[in-house]
Short mmCIF file of C-alpha atoms in Angstrom, two decimals:
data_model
loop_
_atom_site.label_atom_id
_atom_site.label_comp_id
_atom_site.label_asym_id
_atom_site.label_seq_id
_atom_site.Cartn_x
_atom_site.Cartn_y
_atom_site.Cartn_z
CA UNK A 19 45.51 51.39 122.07
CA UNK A 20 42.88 48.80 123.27
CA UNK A 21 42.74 46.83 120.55
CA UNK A 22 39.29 44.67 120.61
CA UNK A 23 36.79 45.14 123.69
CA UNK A 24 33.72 43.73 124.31
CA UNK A 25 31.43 44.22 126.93
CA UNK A 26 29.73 43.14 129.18
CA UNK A 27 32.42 40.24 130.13
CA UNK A 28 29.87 38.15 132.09
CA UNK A 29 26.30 37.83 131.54
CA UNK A 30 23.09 35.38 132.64
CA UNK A 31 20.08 35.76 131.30
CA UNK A 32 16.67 34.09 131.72
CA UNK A 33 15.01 31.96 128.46
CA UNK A 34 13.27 34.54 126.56
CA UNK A 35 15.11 37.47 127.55
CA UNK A 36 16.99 39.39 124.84
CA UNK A 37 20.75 41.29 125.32
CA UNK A 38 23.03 42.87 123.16
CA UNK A 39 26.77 41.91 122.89
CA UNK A 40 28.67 45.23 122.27
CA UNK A 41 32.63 44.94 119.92
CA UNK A 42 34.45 47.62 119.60
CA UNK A 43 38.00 48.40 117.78
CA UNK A 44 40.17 51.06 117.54
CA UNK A 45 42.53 49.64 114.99
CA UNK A 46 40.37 51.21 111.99
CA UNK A 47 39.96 47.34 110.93
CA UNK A 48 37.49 46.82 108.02
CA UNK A 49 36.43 43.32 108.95
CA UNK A 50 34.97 42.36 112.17
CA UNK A 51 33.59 39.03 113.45
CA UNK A 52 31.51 37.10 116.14
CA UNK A 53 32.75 33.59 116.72
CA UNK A 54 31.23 31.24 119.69
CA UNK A 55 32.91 28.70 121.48
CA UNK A 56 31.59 25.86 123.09
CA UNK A 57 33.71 23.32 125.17
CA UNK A 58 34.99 20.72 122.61
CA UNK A 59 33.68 22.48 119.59
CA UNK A 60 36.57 25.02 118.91
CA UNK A 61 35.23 28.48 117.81
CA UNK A 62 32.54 28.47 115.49
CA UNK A 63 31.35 31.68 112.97
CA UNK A 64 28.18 33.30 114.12
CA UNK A 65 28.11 36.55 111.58
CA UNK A 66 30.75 38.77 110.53
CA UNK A 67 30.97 42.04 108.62
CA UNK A 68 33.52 43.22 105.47
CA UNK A 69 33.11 47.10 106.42
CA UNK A 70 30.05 49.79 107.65
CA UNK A 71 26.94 48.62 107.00
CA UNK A 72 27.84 45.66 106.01
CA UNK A 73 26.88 41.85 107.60
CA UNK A 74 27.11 38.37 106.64
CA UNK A 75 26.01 35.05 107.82
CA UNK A 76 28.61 32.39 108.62
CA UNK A 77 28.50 29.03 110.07
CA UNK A 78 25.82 29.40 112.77
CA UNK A 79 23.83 32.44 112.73
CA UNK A 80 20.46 31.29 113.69
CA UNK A 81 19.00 33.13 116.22
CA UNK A 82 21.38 36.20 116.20
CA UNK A 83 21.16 39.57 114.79
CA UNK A 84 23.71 42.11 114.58
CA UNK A 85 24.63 45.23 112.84
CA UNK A 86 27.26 47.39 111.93
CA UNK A 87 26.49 51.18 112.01
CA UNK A 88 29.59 52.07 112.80
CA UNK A 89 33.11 50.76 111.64
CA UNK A 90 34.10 50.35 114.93
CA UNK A 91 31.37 48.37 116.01
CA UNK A 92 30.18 45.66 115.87
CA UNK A 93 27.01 44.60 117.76
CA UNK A 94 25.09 40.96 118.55
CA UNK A 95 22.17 40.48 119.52
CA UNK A 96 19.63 37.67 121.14
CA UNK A 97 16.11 38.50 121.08
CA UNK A 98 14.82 35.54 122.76
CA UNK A 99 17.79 34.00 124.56
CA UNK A 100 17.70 30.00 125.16
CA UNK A 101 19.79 27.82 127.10
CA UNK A 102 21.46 26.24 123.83
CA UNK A 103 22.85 29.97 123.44
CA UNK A 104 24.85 29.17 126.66
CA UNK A 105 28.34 30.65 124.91
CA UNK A 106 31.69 32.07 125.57
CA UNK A 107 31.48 34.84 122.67
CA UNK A 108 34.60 36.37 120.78
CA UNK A 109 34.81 39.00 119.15
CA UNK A 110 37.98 39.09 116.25
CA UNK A 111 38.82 41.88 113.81
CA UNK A 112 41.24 42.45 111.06
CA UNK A 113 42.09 44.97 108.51
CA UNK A 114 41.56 43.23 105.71
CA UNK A 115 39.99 39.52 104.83
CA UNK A 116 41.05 37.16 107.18
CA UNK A 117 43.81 35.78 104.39
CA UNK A 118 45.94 38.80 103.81
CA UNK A 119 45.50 40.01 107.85
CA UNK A 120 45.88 38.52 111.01
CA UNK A 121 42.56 38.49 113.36
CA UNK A 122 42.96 40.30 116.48
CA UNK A 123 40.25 38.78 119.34
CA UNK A 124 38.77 40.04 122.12
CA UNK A 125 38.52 38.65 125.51
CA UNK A 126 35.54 37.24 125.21
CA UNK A 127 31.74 37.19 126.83
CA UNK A 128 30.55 34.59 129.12
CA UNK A 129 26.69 34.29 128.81
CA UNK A 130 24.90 31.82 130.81
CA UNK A 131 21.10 31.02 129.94
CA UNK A 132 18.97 29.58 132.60
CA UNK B 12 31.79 24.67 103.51
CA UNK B 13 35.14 23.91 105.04
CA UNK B 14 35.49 21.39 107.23
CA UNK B 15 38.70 21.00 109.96
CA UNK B 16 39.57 17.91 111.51
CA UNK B 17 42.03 18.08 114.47
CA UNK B 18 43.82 15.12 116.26
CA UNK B 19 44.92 14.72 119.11
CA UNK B 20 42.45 16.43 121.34
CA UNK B 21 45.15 15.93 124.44
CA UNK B 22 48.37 15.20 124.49
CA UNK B 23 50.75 14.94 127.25
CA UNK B 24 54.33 15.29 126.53
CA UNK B 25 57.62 15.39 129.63
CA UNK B 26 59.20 18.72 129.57
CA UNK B 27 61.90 19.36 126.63
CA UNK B 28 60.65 16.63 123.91
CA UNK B 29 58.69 17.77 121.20
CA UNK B 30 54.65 18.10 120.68
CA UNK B 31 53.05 17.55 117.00
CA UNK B 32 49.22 18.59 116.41
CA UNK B 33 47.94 17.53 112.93
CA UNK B 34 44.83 18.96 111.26
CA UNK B 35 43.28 18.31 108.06
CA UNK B 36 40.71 20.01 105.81
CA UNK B 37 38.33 19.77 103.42
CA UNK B 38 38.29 22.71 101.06
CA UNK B 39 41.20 22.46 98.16
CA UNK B 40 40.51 26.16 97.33
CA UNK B 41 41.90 27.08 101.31
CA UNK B 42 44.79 29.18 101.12
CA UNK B 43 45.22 30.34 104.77
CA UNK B 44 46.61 27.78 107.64
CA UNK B 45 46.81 29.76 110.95
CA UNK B 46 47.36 28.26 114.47
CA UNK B 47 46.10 29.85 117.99
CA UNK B 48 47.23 29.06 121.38
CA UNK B 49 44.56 29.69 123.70
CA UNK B 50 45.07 29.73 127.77
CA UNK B 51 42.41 29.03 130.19
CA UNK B 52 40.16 31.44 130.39
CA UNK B 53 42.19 33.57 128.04
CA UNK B 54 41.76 34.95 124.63
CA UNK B 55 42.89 33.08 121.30
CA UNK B 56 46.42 34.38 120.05
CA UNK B 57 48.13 33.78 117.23
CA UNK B 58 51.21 32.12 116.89
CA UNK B 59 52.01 31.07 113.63
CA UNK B 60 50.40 30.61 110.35
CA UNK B 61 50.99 29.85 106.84
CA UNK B 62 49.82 30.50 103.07
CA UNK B 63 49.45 27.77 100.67
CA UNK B 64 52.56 29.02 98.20
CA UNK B 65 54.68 27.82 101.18
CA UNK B 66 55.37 24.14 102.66
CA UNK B 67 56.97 25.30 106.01
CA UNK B 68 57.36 28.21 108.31
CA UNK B 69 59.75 28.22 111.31
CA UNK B 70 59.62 30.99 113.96
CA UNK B 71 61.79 29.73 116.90
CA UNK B 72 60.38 26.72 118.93
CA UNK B 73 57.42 26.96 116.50
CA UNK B 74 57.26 25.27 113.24
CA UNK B 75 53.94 24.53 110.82
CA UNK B 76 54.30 22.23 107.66
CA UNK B 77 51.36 21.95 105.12
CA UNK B 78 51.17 19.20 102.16
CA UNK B 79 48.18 20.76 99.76
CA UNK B 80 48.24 17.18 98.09
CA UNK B 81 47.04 15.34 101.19
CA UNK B 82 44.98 18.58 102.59
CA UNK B 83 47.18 18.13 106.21
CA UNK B 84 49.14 20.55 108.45
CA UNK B 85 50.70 20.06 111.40
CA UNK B 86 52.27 21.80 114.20
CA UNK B 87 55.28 21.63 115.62
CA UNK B 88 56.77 22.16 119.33
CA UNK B 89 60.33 21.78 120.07
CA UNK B 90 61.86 21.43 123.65
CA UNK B 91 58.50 22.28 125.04
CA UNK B 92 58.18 24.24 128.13
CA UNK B 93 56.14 24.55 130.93
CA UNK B 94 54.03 28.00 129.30
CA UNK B 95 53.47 26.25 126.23
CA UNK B 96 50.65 23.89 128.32
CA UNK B 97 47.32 25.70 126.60
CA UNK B 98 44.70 24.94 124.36
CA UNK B 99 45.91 24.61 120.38
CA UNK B 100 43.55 25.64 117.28
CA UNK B 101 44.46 25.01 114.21
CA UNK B 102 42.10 26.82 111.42
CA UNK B 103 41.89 27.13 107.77
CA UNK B 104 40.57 29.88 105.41
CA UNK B 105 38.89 29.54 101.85
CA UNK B 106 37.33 32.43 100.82
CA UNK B 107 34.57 30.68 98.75
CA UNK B 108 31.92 31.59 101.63
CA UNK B 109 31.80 33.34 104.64
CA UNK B 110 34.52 35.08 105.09
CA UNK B 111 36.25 34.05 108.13
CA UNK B 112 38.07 31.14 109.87
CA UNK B 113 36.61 27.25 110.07
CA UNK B 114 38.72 25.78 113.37
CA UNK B 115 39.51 22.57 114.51
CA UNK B 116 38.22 21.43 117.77
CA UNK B 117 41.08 21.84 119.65
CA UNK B 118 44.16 20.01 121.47
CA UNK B 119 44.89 20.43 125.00
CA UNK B 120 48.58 20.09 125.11
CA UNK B 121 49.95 19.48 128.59
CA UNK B 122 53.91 19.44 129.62
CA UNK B 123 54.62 17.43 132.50
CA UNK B 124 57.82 18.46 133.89
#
């Protein structure tokens, strides 16, 4: 049992470039998230998704995409990567709204944008 | 939307005496209070949290109090130890938007021995 995984773990990219950020579960968790975390600024909502097929804006989603084609995915991506995107990403999961379930994070993805 | 507000951002307590973090929030209509610990370079974990129908929860060392009047919880260490040096989140849930977690900024809590 894994838990939450995402890959890659480290990651620089040149301005302009675009990546994907891969999540994936194995609890069978409805809700999945992608928070980012900037030094001083706690963890901050990007987008998140209440099942398959499903995604939602949260706090900063601007210039991120992701989808959910599969429950236990969850994927983000850049399409033109700048240096303010400079992020350690987490993942999180739970089974059911954040409320009534515990989130479970992942370790996290360290992108650097030159 | 929500807003957290999180004080100290370090604090330096001597081995064995107790650490309090206090965060407060915005939203009346948040029912969710959880708190992370978060070592360096290390993924959030829980470590306690508590629902609005309740004013305290205790789980060993750990304690978290929450006063809905005055829109405040707080933490609580007791005869702190050298692992419990980390990075502290506290983070509230309302429901009335996005669905996920607002956070604080953070407290670096460090235990001198």
């Amino acid at each position: 049992n894994a838990g939450v995984t995402q890959t890659p773990k480290f990651r620089v990219l040149k301005t302009g470039q675009s990546m994907t950020l891969l999540c994936a579960q194995d609890m069978n968790h409805e809700y999945m998230y992608w928070y980012r975390q900037d030094p001083g600024m706690g963890l901050r909502l990007i987008h998140y998704s209440v099942g398959e097929g499903t995604t939602a804006k949260g706090e900063v989603p601007d210039g991120y995409n992701v989808s959910r084609l599969k429950k236990q995915n969850f994927l983000l991506g850049l399409e033109s990567a700048a240096p303010s995107q400079t992020s350690v990403y987490f993942c999180a999961s739970s089974y059911s709204r954040v409320s009534n379930q515990p989130q479970h994070f992942g370790d996290g993805t360290r992108l650097s944008i030159l | 939307g929500e807003n957290v507000e999180q004080h100290p951002s370090t604090l330096s307590v001597q081995e064995g005496d107790s650490a309090v973090i206090k965060c407060t929030y915005s939203d009346s209509a948040s029912n969710y209070f959880p708190w992370y610990k978060q070592e360096l370079g290390k993924r959030p974990q829980l470590i306690i949290d508590i629902r609005s129908n309740v004013g305290e929860k205790k789980d060993q060392r750990i304690a978290v109090t929450l006063n809905k009047t005055a829109k405040h919880f707080s933490l609580h260490i007791t005869e702190t130890q050298p692992e419990d040096s980390a990075v502290y989140f506290c983070a509230a849930y309302s429901g009335g938007g996005a669905d996920g977690l607002t956070f604080g900024k953070g407290t670096h809590l460090i235990i001198q021995p």
